[in-house]
Coordinates of C-alpha atoms in Angstrom, one line a residue:
Chain A
Q1 CA 121.2 24.8 77.9
S2 CA 122.4 22.5 80.7
A3 CA 122.8 23.7 84.3
L4 CA 126.3 22.4 84.5
T5 CA 128.9 22.7 81.8
Q6 CA 131.1 19.9 80.5
P7 CA 133.4 19.5 77.5
A8 CA 131.6 17.9 74.5
S9 CA 134.3 15.4 74.0
V10 CA 137.6 14.0 75.5
S11 CA 139.9 11.3 74.2
G12 CA 142.8 9.2 75.5
S13 CA 144.7 6.1 74.7
P14 CA 144.5 2.8 76.3
G15 CA 146.4 2.9 79.9
Q16 CA 146.4 6.7 80.0
S17 CA 144.3 8.8 82.5
I18 CA 141.8 11.3 81.4
T19 CA 139.9 14.0 83.5
I20 CA 136.4 15.5 82.7
S21 CA 135.4 18.8 84.0
C22 CA 132.0 19.9 85.3
A23 CA 131.5 23.6 85.9
G24 CA 128.7 24.8 88.1
T25 CA 127.8 27.8 90.3
S26 CA 127.5 28.6 94.0
S27 CA 124.0 27.5 93.7
D28 CA 125.1 23.9 93.1
I29 CA 128.5 22.4 93.1
G30 CA 130.0 25.4 94.9
T31 CA 127.7 24.9 97.9
Y32 CA 126.7 21.1 98.0
D33 CA 129.0 18.2 98.3
Y34 CA 126.4 16.1 96.2
V35 CA 128.1 15.7 92.9
S36 CA 127.5 12.5 91.0
W37 CA 128.7 11.1 87.8
Y38 CA 127.0 8.7 85.4
Q39 CA 128.4 6.5 82.7
Q40 CA 126.0 5.7 79.7
H41 CA 127.0 3.4 76.8
P42 CA 125.0 3.6 73.5
G43 CA 121.5 2.4 73.9
K44 CA 121.7 1.9 77.7
A45 CA 120.5 3.6 80.7
P46 CA 122.9 5.6 82.7
K47 CA 124.8 4.1 85.5
V48 CA 126.1 6.0 88.6
I49 CA 129.9 5.6 89.0
I50 CA 130.6 8.5 91.6
Y51 CA 128.2 10.1 94.2
D52 CA 128.7 12.6 97.0
V53 CA 131.6 14.0 95.0
S54 CA 134.0 11.1 95.5
K55 CA 132.2 7.9 96.7
R56 CA 132.0 4.9 94.3
P57 CA 129.2 2.5 94.5
S58 CA 129.8 -1.1 95.2
G59 CA 131.1 -2.8 92.1
V60 CA 132.5 0.3 90.4
S61 CA 136.2 0.2 89.5
D62 CA 138.6 2.2 91.6
R63 CA 139.9 3.4 88.1
F64 CA 137.1 6.0 88.5
S65 CA 137.7 8.9 91.1
G66 CA 135.8 12.2 91.5
S67 CA 137.0 15.6 93.2
K68 CA 135.7 19.1 93.6
S69 CA 137.4 22.4 93.8
G70 CA 135.1 25.6 94.1
D71 CA 132.4 25.5 91.6
T72 CA 134.0 22.8 89.4
A73 CA 134.0 19.0 89.8
S74 CA 136.1 16.5 88.0
L75 CA 135.9 12.9 87.1
T76 CA 139.3 11.0 86.5
I77 CA 139.4 7.7 84.8
S78 CA 143.0 6.1 85.2
G79 CA 144.2 3.1 83.1
L80 CA 141.9 3.8 80.3
Q81 CA 140.3 0.8 78.8
A82 CA 138.4 0.3 75.5
E83 CA 135.3 -0.4 77.5
D84 CA 135.3 3.2 79.0
E85 CA 134.4 4.6 75.8
A86 CA 130.9 6.2 76.6
D87 CA 129.2 9.3 77.5
Y88 CA 129.6 10.8 80.9
Y89 CA 127.3 13.2 82.8
C90 CA 127.9 15.0 85.9
G91 CA 124.8 15.9 88.2
S92 CA 124.5 17.9 91.3
Y93 CA 122.0 19.0 93.9
A94 CA 121.2 22.6 93.5
T95 CA 119.3 25.3 95.3
G96 CA 115.6 25.0 94.1
S97 CA 116.3 21.7 92.1
P98 CA 117.4 18.5 93.6
A99 CA 119.0 17.3 90.5
V100 CA 120.7 19.1 87.6
F101 CA 122.8 17.6 85.0
G102 CA 125.6 18.6 82.7
G103 CA 125.3 18.3 78.9
G104 CA 127.5 15.2 78.7
T105 CA 130.9 14.4 77.6
H106 CA 131.8 11.7 75.0
L107 CA 134.9 9.8 75.8
T108 CA 136.8 8.3 72.9
V109 CA 139.4 5.6 73.6
L110 CA 141.8 5.9 70.8
Chain B
Q1 CA 118.3 -7.0 93.3
L2 CA 116.2 -3.8 92.8
Q3 CA 114.7 -3.6 89.3
L4 CA 112.7 -0.9 87.7
K5 CA 110.7 -0.9 84.5
E6 CA 108.9 1.7 82.6
S7 CA 105.8 1.1 80.8
G8 CA 103.3 3.2 78.5
P9 CA 102.4 4.3 75.1
G10 CA 105.3 4.8 72.7
L11 CA 103.3 7.4 70.8
V12 CA 101.4 10.4 72.1
K13 CA 99.5 13.0 70.0
P14 CA 100.4 16.8 70.5
S15 CA 98.3 18.5 73.1
E16 CA 97.5 15.1 74.9
T17 CA 98.7 13.8 78.4
L18 CA 101.5 11.5 78.6
T19 CA 101.3 8.8 81.3
L20 CA 104.1 6.5 82.1
T21 CA 104.3 4.0 84.9
C22 CA 107.4 2.4 86.7
T23 CA 107.2 -0.9 88.1
V24 CA 109.5 -1.5 91.0
S25 CA 110.6 -5.0 91.9
G26 CA 113.1 -6.3 94.6
G27 CA 112.4 -3.6 96.8
S28 CA 109.6 -1.4 98.1
V29 CA 108.6 2.1 97.0
T30 CA 107.7 2.7 100.7
S31 CA 111.4 2.5 101.5
G32 CA 112.2 5.3 103.9
T33 CA 115.1 7.0 102.5
Y34 CA 114.3 7.1 98.7
Y35 CA 112.4 9.3 96.4
W36 CA 111.5 7.8 93.0
G37 CA 112.1 9.9 90.1
W38 CA 111.9 10.5 86.3
V39 CA 114.6 11.6 83.9
R40 CA 114.3 12.1 80.1
Q41 CA 116.7 12.3 77.3
P42 CA 115.8 13.6 73.9
P43 CA 117.3 11.8 71.0
G44 CA 121.0 12.6 70.8
K45 CA 120.8 14.9 73.7
G46 CA 121.5 15.0 77.4
L47 CA 119.8 14.0 80.5
E48 CA 117.0 16.2 82.1
W49 CA 115.6 15.7 85.5
I50 CA 111.8 15.9 85.5
G51 CA 110.8 15.2 89.1
S52 CA 111.0 12.9 92.0
T53 CA 108.4 11.9 94.6
Y54 CA 108.2 10.3 98.1
Y55 CA 105.7 7.4 98.8
T56 CA 103.7 9.8 100.9
G57 CA 103.0 12.0 98.0
N58 CA 105.6 14.9 98.6
A59 CA 107.1 15.5 95.3
Q60 CA 109.9 17.7 93.8
Y61 CA 109.8 19.2 90.4
N62 CA 112.1 20.6 87.7
P63 CA 110.9 24.3 87.8
S64 CA 111.0 24.2 83.9
H65 CA 108.2 21.6 83.9
K66 CA 106.3 22.0 87.1
S67 CA 103.0 23.5 85.6
R68 CA 102.7 20.3 83.4
V69 CA 103.9 17.4 85.6
T70 CA 102.3 15.3 88.1
L71 CA 104.0 12.4 90.1
S72 CA 102.2 9.7 92.1
V73 CA 103.2 6.5 93.9
D74 CA 100.7 3.4 94.2
T75 CA 102.0 1.5 97.3
S76 CA 99.5 -1.4 96.6
T77 CA 101.2 -2.2 93.3
N78 CA 104.7 -0.9 94.1
E79 CA 104.6 1.4 91.1
F80 CA 105.0 5.1 90.6
S81 CA 103.8 7.3 87.7
L82 CA 104.5 10.3 85.6
R83 CA 101.9 12.4 84.1
L84 CA 102.9 15.1 81.6
S85 CA 100.2 17.4 80.1
S86 CA 100.1 19.4 76.8
V87 CA 102.8 17.5 75.2
T88 CA 104.6 18.8 72.2
A89 CA 107.3 17.4 69.8
A90 CA 110.0 18.8 72.2
D91 CA 108.8 16.1 74.7
T92 CA 110.0 13.5 72.4
A93 CA 112.4 11.5 74.5
V94 CA 113.5 8.4 76.2
Y95 CA 112.1 8.6 79.6
Y96 CA 113.9 6.8 82.5
C97 CA 112.5 6.1 85.9
A98 CA 115.0 5.8 88.7
R99 CA 115.5 5.5 92.5
H100 CA 116.6 8.8 94.2
P101 CA 118.5 8.6 97.5
F102 CA 117.2 11.9 99.0
T103 CA 118.6 12.7 102.4
I104 CA 121.7 14.3 104.0
L105 CA 122.8 10.9 105.0
T106 CA 122.4 9.1 101.7
G107 CA 123.1 11.8 99.5
Y108 CA 121.2 13.1 96.4
Y109 CA 121.7 11.1 93.2
L110 CA 120.1 8.6 91.1
D111 CA 121.3 5.1 92.0
S112 CA 119.2 2.6 90.0
W113 CA 117.6 3.1 86.5
G114 CA 115.0 1.5 84.5
Q115 CA 116.0 0.5 80.9
G116 CA 114.1 3.5 79.4
I117 CA 111.2 3.9 77.2
L118 CA 111.0 6.0 74.1
V119 CA 108.0 8.3 73.7
T120 CA 107.5 10.1 70.4
V121 CA 105.0 12.9 70.3
S122 CA 103.5 13.1 67.0
S123 CA 100.2 13.3 65.1

């Protein structure tokens, strides 16, 4: 069982926006502003797309944005494109463990 | 550009020790603000952080595996390694090495990943 809770799947049509939630606790997301999001295409290594809740690494599209409210973080992808179809994982710093992950969410672009 | 690459056996017998090495190019393992970590992913499942280590030997471990895991860094070869003892079939996974920014200023996340190596535990 993962430390952070994500929906197993989400879907959207090209051009639409979707949001993936990541529920934590006061021991992780609720206390620390160190939430990260990773995109993983089949057979590939994960790639960080958001860190420190809402910062984007150089080269990551501004269609990806992150936020946090209380114990829950969110990843929003706007202007969905076919290439966005992938698995998405949230991560967080946590008390007693510098890195915990969610179980992952599969995004289907219809 | 920083590159990481895992190496090691693809098959390990139950009860034995798994040893993997990550070779770093395009950067130095002695870079001051980074730890160097390991993450695994069982087939069809999610990510699990195993641990991360600083080049001085200070390491942080996932409490779930702390008793079986040893991380080390070899600054002369610019490599870091994972040793996981007493493996079982549950340790079958793709193992990734990654660079781990690890300060209040840099944040805490995994910013560069190796391609991954599949390790199967089976007799």
